[in-house]
Coordinates of C-alpha atoms and ligand atoms in Angstrom, one line a residue:
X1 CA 104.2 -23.5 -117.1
X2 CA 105.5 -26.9 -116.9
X3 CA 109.6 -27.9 -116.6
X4 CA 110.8 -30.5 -117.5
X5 CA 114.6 -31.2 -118.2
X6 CA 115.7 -33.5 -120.6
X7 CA 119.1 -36.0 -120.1
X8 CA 119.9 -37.2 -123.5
X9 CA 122.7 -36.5 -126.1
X10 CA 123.3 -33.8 -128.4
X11 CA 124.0 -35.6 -131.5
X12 CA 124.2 -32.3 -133.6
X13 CA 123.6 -33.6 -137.2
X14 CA 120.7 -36.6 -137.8
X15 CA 117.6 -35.6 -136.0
X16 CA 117.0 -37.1 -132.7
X17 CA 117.3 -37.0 -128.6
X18 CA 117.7 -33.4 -127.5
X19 CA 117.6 -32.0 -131.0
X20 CA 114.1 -33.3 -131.0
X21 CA 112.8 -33.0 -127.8
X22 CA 113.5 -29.5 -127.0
X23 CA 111.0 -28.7 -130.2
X24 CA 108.5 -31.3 -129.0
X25 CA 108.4 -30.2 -125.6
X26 CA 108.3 -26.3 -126.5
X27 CA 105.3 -27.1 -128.9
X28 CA 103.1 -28.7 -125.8
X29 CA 104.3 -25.6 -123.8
X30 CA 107.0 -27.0 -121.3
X31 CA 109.8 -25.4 -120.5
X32 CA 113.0 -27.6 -121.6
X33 CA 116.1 -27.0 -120.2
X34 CA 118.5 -29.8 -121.1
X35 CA 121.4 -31.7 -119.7
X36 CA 123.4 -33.3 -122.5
X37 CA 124.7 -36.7 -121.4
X38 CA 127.5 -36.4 -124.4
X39 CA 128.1 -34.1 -127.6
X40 CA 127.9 -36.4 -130.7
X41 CA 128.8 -35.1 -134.3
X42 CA 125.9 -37.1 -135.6
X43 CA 123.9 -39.8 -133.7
X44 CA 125.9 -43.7 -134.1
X45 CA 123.9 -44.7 -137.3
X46 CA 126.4 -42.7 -138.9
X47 CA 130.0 -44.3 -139.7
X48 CA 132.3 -43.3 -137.0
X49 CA 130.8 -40.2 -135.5
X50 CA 132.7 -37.6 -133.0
X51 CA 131.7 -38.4 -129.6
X52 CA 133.1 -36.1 -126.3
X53 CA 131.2 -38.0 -123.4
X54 CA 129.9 -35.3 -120.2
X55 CA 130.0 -38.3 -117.6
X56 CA 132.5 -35.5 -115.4
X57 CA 130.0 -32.8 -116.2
X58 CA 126.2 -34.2 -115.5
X59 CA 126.8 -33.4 -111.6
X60 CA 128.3 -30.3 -111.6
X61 CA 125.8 -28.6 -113.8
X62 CA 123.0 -29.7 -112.1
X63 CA 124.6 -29.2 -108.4
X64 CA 124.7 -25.8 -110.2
X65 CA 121.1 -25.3 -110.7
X66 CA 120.6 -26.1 -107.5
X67 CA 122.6 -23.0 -106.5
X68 CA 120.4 -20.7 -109.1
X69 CA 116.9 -22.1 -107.8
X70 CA 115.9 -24.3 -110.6
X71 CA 113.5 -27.1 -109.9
X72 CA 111.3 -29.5 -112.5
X73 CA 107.9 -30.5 -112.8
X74 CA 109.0 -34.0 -114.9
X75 CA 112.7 -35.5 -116.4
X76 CA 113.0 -37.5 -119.4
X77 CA 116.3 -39.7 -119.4
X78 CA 117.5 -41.2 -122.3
X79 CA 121.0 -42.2 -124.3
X80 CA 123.7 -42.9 -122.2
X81 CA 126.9 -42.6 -123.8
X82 CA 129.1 -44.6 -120.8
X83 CA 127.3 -46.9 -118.7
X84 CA 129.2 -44.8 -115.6
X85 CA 126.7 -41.8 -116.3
X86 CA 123.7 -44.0 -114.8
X87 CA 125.1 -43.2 -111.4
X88 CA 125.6 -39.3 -111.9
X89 CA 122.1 -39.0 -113.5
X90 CA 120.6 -41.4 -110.3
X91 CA 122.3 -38.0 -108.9
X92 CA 120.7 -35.8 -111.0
X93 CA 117.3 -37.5 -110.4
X94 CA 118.0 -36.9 -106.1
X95 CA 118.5 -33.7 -106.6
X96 CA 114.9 -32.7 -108.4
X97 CA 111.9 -35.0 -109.3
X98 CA 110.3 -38.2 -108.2
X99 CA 108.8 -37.8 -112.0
X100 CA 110.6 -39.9 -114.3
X101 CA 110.4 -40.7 -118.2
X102 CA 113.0 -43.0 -119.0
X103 CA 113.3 -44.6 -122.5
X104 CA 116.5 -47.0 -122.1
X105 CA 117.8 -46.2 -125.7
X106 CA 120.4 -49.1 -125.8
X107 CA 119.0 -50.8 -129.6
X108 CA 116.7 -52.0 -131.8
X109 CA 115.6 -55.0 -134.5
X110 CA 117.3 -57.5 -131.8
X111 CA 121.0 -55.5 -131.7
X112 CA 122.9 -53.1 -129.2
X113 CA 123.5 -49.6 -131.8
X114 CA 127.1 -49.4 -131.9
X115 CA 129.0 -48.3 -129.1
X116 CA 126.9 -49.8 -126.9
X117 CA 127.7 -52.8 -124.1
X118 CA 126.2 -55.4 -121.8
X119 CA 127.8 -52.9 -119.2
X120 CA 125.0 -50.4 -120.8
X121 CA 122.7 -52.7 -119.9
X122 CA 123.4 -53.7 -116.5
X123 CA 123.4 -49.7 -115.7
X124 CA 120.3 -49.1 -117.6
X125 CA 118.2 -51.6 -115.5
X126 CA 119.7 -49.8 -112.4
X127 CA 118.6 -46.9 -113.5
X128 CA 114.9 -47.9 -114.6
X129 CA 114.3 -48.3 -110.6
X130 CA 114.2 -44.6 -110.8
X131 CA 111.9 -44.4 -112.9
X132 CA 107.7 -43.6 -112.7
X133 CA 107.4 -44.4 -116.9
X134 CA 109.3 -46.5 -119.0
X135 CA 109.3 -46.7 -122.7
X136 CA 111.3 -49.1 -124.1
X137 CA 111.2 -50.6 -127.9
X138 CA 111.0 -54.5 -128.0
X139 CA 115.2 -55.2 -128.2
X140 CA 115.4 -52.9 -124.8
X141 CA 112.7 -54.6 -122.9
X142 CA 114.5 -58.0 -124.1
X143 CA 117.6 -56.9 -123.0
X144 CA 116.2 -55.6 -119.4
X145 CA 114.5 -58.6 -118.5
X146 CA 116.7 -61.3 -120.4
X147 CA 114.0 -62.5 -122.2
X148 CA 115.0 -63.4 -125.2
X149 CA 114.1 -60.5 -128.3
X150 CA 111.1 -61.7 -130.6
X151 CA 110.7 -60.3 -133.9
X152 CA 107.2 -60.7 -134.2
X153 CA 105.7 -59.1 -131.1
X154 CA 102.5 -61.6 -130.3
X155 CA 100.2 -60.1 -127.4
X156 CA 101.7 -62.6 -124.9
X157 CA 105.3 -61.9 -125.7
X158 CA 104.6 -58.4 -125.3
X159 CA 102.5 -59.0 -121.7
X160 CA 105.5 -61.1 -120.9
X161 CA 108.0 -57.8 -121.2
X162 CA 106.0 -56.0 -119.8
X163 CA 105.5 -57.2 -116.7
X164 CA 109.4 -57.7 -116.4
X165 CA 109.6 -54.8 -117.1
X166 CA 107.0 -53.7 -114.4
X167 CA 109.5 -55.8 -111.9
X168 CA 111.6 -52.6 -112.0
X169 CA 108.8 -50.9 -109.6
X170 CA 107.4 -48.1 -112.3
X171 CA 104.4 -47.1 -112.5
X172 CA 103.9 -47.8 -116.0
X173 CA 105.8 -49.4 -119.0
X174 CA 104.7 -48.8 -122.9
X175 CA 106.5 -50.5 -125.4
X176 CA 106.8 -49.1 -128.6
X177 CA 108.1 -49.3 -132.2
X178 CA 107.1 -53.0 -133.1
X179 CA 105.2 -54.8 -135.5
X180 CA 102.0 -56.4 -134.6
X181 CA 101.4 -58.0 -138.0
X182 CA 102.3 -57.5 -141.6
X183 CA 100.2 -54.4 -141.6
X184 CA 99.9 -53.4 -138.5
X185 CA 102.6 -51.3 -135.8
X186 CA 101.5 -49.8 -132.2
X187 CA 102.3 -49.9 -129.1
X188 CA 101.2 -52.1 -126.0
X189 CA 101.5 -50.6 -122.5
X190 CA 100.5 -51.4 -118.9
X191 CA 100.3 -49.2 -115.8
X192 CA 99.6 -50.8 -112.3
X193 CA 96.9 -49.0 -111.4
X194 CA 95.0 -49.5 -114.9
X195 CA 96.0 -52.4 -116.3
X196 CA 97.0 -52.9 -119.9
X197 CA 96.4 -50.5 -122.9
X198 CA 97.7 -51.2 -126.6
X199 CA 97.3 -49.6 -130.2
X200 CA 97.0 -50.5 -133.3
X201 CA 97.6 -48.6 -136.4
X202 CA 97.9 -49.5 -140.3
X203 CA 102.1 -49.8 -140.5
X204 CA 103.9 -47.5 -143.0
X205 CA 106.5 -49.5 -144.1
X206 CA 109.3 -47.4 -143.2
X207 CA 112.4 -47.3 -140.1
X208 CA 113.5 -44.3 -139.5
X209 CA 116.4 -43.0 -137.0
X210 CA 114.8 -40.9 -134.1
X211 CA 111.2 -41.9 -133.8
X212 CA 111.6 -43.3 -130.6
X213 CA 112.6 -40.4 -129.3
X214 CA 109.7 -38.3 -130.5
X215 CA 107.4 -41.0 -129.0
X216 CA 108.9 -39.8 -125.1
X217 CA 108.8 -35.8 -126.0
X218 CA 105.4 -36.3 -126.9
X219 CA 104.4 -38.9 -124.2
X220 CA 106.2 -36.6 -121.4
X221 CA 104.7 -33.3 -122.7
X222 CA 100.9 -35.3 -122.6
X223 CA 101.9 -36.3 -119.0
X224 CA 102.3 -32.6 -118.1
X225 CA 99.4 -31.7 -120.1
X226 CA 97.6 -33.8 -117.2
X227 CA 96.4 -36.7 -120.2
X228 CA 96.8 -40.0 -118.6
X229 CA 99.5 -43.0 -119.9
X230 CA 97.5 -44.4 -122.5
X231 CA 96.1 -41.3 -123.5
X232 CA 99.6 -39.3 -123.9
X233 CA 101.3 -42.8 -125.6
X234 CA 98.8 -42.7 -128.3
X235 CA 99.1 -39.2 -129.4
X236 CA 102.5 -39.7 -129.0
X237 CA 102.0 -42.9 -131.5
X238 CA 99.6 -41.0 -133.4
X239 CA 102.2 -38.1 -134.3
X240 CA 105.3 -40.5 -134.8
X241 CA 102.6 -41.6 -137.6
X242 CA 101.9 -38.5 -139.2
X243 CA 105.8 -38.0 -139.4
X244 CA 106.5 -40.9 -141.1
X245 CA 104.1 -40.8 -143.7
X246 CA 105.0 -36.4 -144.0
X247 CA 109.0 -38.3 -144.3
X248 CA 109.4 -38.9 -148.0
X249 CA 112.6 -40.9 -147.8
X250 CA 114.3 -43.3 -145.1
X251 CA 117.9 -41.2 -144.7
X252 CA 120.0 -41.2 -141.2
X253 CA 119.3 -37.7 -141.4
X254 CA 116.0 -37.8 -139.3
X255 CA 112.3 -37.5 -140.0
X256 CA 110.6 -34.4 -141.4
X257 CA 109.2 -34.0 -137.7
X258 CA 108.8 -30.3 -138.2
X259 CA 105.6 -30.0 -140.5
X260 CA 103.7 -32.0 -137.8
X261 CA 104.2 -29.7 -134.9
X262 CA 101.1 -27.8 -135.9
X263 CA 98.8 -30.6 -135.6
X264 CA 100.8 -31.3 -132.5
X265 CA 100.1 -28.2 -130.6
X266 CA 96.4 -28.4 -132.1
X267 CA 95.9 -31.3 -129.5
X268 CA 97.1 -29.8 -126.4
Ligands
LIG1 O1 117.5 -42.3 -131.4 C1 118.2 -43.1 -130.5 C2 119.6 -42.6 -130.4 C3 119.9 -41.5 -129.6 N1 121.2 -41.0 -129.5 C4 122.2 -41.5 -130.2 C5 121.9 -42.6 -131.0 C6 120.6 -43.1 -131.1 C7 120.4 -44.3 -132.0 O2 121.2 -44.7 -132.8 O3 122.9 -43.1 -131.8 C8 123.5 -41.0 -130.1

């Protein structure tokens, strides 16, 4: 069986980052062990949420493992909750696996989410050296390369990003959660070796809080189900779509990811 440890929050009310990638990966049968970056009362769409930071406690835990035996086929790294925790997850990463899924959750629609800084950023881009995949939306992939953020995501914007963001040294890059047209949303990726992949899908006119997050737990447990980039980011786009049309309202309290697991597991 696959491990993979997962480097993200615990925001424990408002679906998203650990909460939802410890189902996700389970369903593709990984094992996740998880390494909470900070414990959030609810994830910062919220007003004013509870927030105790682990920046002292990322190292500890995992020079602990090390002591126990533990080692990991894959790592996903995500929310950062103090731009000092790049450093002790670039730690982390020393310590057990060259593979890396980062998705540099800093914003989206153009803006930092709260509680987020330019000092985010700079350690974010330090950080996506690390890694073999990245997955940012458009407003990270802006902020990461200084481009300036775009809306409307035309193909040559996109291939612009994308090879900033290729700059960083990973393997490949997919960004996600953007809007091709008026009907259409997708994702458009490129890996060095194969060169550029995109998708296209009808849009369901809907934003919800933690869909981004899905999109890596899916995409990392299709890595370790040996699927290839493109093939793992669109079943990874593919469920995020069943889960926001199974979602019958937009509400900070997450997407109804839970009746798509069957179909998930169905395509492992
Ligand atoms: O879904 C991204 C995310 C993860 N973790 C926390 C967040 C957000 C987005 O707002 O606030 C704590």
């Amino acid at each position: 069986m696959k491990r993979v440890l997962s480097i993200q929050d615990l925001s424990c009310l408002g679906k998203c980052s650990i909460t939802v990638a410890l189902p996700v990966l389970s369903a593709m049968g990984c094992a996740c062990s998880v390494l909470p970056t900070a414990v959030l009362s609810t994830h910062t769409a919220f007003p004013d949420p509870h927030c105790r930071s682990m920046t002292e406690d990322i190292l500890p835990m995992a020079q602990h493992w090390k002591t126990v035996g533990a080692d990991f086929d894959a790592i996903t790294v995500g929310y950062l909750a103090d731009p000092e925790q790049a450093e002790q997850v670039g730690k982390v990463l020393d310590l057990f696996s060259d593979t890396v899924v980062l998705d540099p959750v800093m914003g989206d629609h153009g803006r930092l989410y709260s509680r987020q800084t330019p000092d985010h950023v700079r350690a974010m881009a330090g950080l996506c050296r690390r890694a073999s995949y990245l997955l940012p939306n458009v407003t990270e992939a802006a902020l990461l390369t200084g481009l300036p953020y775009r809306e409307r995501a035309e193909e040559s914007y996109l291939r612009e990003l994308a090879a900033g963001m290729l700059e960083f040294g990973v393997k490949s890059v997919v960004i996600t959660g953007f809007q091709w047209d008026d009907i259409h949303t997708g994702f458009y990726g490129c890996d060095r070796e194969t060169g550029e992949f995109s998708y296209k899908a009808q849009r369901i006119p809907r934003s919800l809080h933690g869909t981004g997050d899905l999109f890596a737990a899916v995409f990392t447990g299709g890595l370790m189900a040996g699927k290839q980039p493109c093939d793992t980011a669109a079943l990874a786009a593919k469920f995020v779509e069943r889960v926001v049309a199974a979602t019958p309202e937009v509400s900070p309290f997450g997407a109804e990811f839970e009746s798509q697991i069957p179909w998930l597991v169905q395509q492992i």
